[in-house]
Amino acid sequence: MTTASEKALVSSIWKKAADFTEEWGEDALLRLLTVFPQTKTYFTNVDITPGSAKLRAHGGKVMTALAQAAADIDNISSVLSSLSDLHAYILRVDPVNFKLLAHCILVVLANRLPAEFTPEAHVACDKFLVRVAEVLSQKYR
Ligand code: HEM
């Protein structure tokens, strides 16, 4: 259960992230592909070499979607509905991978926002990313 103060923390953190979507998104994806190389198999359409324009653009899309979900945190399932269809039916991303990406995103937030990323903000962002993962994989069920 996400409390009002957790929602405020998520909102504040993702407002900041919204100004750096490509840079932080690229960082998160590079970590995902490096730390969990089995995730590379999904990205056949994206040049995943460090520094590639496509990787940066893709990172930007992921972070922008998260910033939109954070801005409308009570309606995450409708905000992400088409992405849920995409990941479940078209890309067929195994749900376990959402946990791996969430971990990498938390590392990026901790690095980029060291003062804001308190233990309380960490919990709030973790819960938010768990909820996003539920929404993106709920069509499997
Ligand atoms: C595409 C968001 C997790 C693999 C996308 C797109 C967005 C997105 C916004 C672009 C959709 C479009 O262009 O219309 C997210 C979010 C995630 C997430 C918010 C969770 C926080 C994952 C995971 C994987 C994955 C865990 C696999 C390990 C892909 C692939 C594409 C894609 C392969 C298509 C890339 C392409 O060919 O251009 N995702 N994604 N996503 N996502 Fe995700």
Coordinates of N, CA and C in Angstrom, one line a residue, residues 14 21 23-40 42-43 55 58-66 80 83 87 91 93-110 117 122 125-126 128-130 132-133 136:
W14 N 10.5 11.9 -9.5 CA 10.3 11.7 -10.9 C 10.1 13.0 -11.6
T21 N 15.6 12.5 -18.9 CA 15.1 11.1 -19.3 C 16.1 10.3 -20.1
E23 N 19.5 10.8 -20.5 CA 20.7 10.5 -19.9 C 20.6 9.4 -18.8
W24 N 19.5 9.5 -18.0 CA 19.3 8.6 -16.9 C 18.8 7.3 -17.4
G25 N 18.0 7.3 -18.4 CA 17.4 6.1 -19.0 C 18.5 5.3 -19.7
E26 N 19.4 6.0 -20.4 CA 20.5 5.3 -21.0 C 21.4 4.6 -19.9
D27 N 21.6 5.3 -18.8 CA 22.4 4.7 -17.7 C 21.7 3.5 -17.2
A28 N 20.4 3.6 -17.0 CA 19.6 2.4 -16.4 C 19.7 1.2 -17.4
L29 N 19.5 1.5 -18.7 CA 19.6 0.4 -19.7 C 20.9 -0.2 -19.8
L30 N 22.0 0.6 -19.8 CA 23.3 0.1 -19.8 C 23.6 -0.8 -18.6
R31 N 23.2 -0.4 -17.5 CA 23.4 -1.2 -16.3 C 22.6 -2.5 -16.4
L32 N 21.4 -2.5 -16.9 CA 20.6 -3.7 -17.1 C 21.3 -4.7 -18.0
L33 N 21.8 -4.2 -19.2 CA 22.4 -5.0 -20.2 C 23.8 -5.5 -19.7
T34 N 24.4 -4.8 -18.8 CA 25.8 -5.2 -18.4 C 25.7 -6.1 -17.2
V35 N 24.8 -5.8 -16.2 CA 24.7 -6.6 -15.0 C 23.9 -7.9 -15.2
F36 N 22.9 -7.8 -16.1 CA 22.0 -8.9 -16.4 C 22.1 -9.2 -17.9
P37 N 23.2 -9.7 -18.5 CA 23.4 -9.8 -19.9 C 22.3 -10.6 -20.6
Q38 N 21.6 -11.5 -19.9 CA 20.5 -12.3 -20.5 C 19.4 -11.4 -21.1
T39 N 19.3 -10.1 -20.6 CA 18.3 -9.2 -21.1 C 18.6 -8.7 -22.5
K40 N 19.8 -8.9 -23.0 CA 20.2 -8.4 -24.3 C 19.3 -9.1 -25.4
Y42 N 16.3 -9.4 -25.8 CA 15.0 -8.7 -26.2 C 15.3 -7.6 -27.1
F43 N 16.5 -7.0 -27.1 CA 16.8 -5.8 -27.8 C 17.4 -6.0 -29.2
L55 N 20.0 3.6 -28.2 CA 20.0 3.2 -26.7 C 19.5 4.4 -25.9
H58 N 15.9 5.1 -26.5 CA 15.1 4.1 -25.9 C 15.0 4.4 -24.4
G59 N 16.2 4.7 -23.8 CA 16.2 5.0 -22.4 C 15.3 6.2 -22.1
G60 N 15.3 7.2 -23.0 CA 14.4 8.3 -22.8 C 13.0 8.0 -22.8
K61 N 12.6 7.0 -23.7 CA 11.2 6.6 -23.7 C 10.8 5.9 -22.5
V62 N 11.6 5.0 -22.0 CA 11.3 4.3 -20.7 C 11.1 5.3 -19.6
M63 N 12.1 6.2 -19.4 CA 12.0 7.1 -18.3 C 10.8 8.1 -18.4
T64 N 10.5 8.5 -19.7 CA 9.4 9.4 -19.9 C 8.1 8.7 -19.5
A65 N 8.0 7.4 -19.8 CA 6.8 6.6 -19.4 C 6.7 6.5 -17.9
L66 N 7.8 6.4 -17.3 CA 7.8 6.3 -15.8 C 7.4 7.6 -15.2
L80 N -0.4 3.2 -18.4 CA 0.5 2.3 -19.0 C -0.2 1.2 -19.8
L83 N 1.4 0.1 -23.1 CA 2.7 -0.5 -22.9 C 2.6 -1.9 -22.3
H87 N 4.4 -5.0 -24.0 CA 5.4 -5.9 -23.3 C 4.9 -7.3 -23.2
L91 N 6.1 -8.1 -27.3 CA 7.5 -8.3 -27.0 C 7.7 -9.6 -26.1
V93 N 7.9 -10.0 -22.9 CA 9.0 -9.9 -21.9 C 8.7 -10.7 -20.7
D94 N 9.5 -11.6 -20.3 CA 9.3 -12.4 -19.1 C 9.3 -11.5 -17.9
P95 N 8.2 -11.6 -17.1 CA 8.0 -10.6 -16.0 C 9.2 -10.5 -15.0
V96 N 10.1 -11.5 -14.9 CA 11.2 -11.4 -14.0 C 12.1 -10.3 -14.4
N97 N 12.1 -9.9 -15.7 CA 13.0 -8.8 -16.2 C 12.6 -7.5 -15.6
F98 N 11.3 -7.3 -15.3 CA 10.9 -6.0 -14.7 C 11.6 -5.7 -13.4
K99 N 11.8 -6.8 -12.6 CA 12.5 -6.6 -11.3 C 14.0 -6.2 -11.6
L100 N 14.6 -6.8 -12.6 CA 16.0 -6.5 -12.9 C 16.1 -5.0 -13.3
L101 N 15.2 -4.5 -14.2 CA 15.3 -3.1 -14.6 C 15.0 -2.2 -13.4
A102 N 14.0 -2.6 -12.6 CA 13.7 -1.8 -11.5 C 14.9 -1.6 -10.6
H103 N 15.6 -2.6 -10.4 CA 16.8 -2.6 -9.6 C 17.8 -1.5 -10.2
C104 N 18.0 -1.6 -11.5 CA 18.9 -0.7 -12.1 C 18.4 0.7 -12.0
I105 N 17.1 0.9 -12.2 CA 16.6 2.3 -12.1 C 16.8 2.9 -10.7
L106 N 16.6 2.0 -9.7 CA 16.9 2.5 -8.3 C 18.3 2.9 -8.1
V107 N 19.2 2.1 -8.7 CA 20.7 2.5 -8.6 C 20.9 3.8 -9.2
V108 N 20.3 4.1 -10.4 CA 20.5 5.3 -11.1 C 19.9 6.5 -10.2
L109 N 18.8 6.3 -9.7 CA 18.2 7.4 -8.9 C 19.1 7.7 -7.6
A110 N 19.6 6.6 -7.0 CA 20.4 6.8 -5.9 C 21.7 7.6 -6.2
F117 N 17.5 10.7 -2.3 CA 17.2 9.3 -2.2 C 17.4 8.7 -0.8
H122 N 13.6 5.6 -1.1 CA 14.0 4.3 -1.7 C 12.8 3.4 -1.6
C125 N 10.0 4.6 -4.0 CA 10.3 4.3 -5.5 C 10.2 2.9 -5.8
D126 N 10.7 2.0 -4.8 CA 10.6 0.6 -5.0 C 9.2 0.2 -5.2
F128 N 6.7 1.9 -6.1 CA 6.2 2.5 -7.4 C 6.6 1.5 -8.6
L129 N 7.9 1.1 -8.6 CA 8.4 0.3 -9.7 C 7.7 -1.1 -9.6
V130 N 7.5 -1.6 -8.4 CA 6.8 -2.9 -8.3 C 5.4 -2.8 -8.9
V132 N 4.4 -0.6 -11.3 CA 4.6 -0.5 -12.7 C 4.8 -1.9 -13.3
A133 N 5.7 -2.7 -12.7 CA 5.9 -4.0 -13.2 C 4.7 -4.9 -13.2
L136 N 2.7 -3.8 -16.2 CA 3.2 -4.1 -17.5 C 3.1 -5.6 -17.7

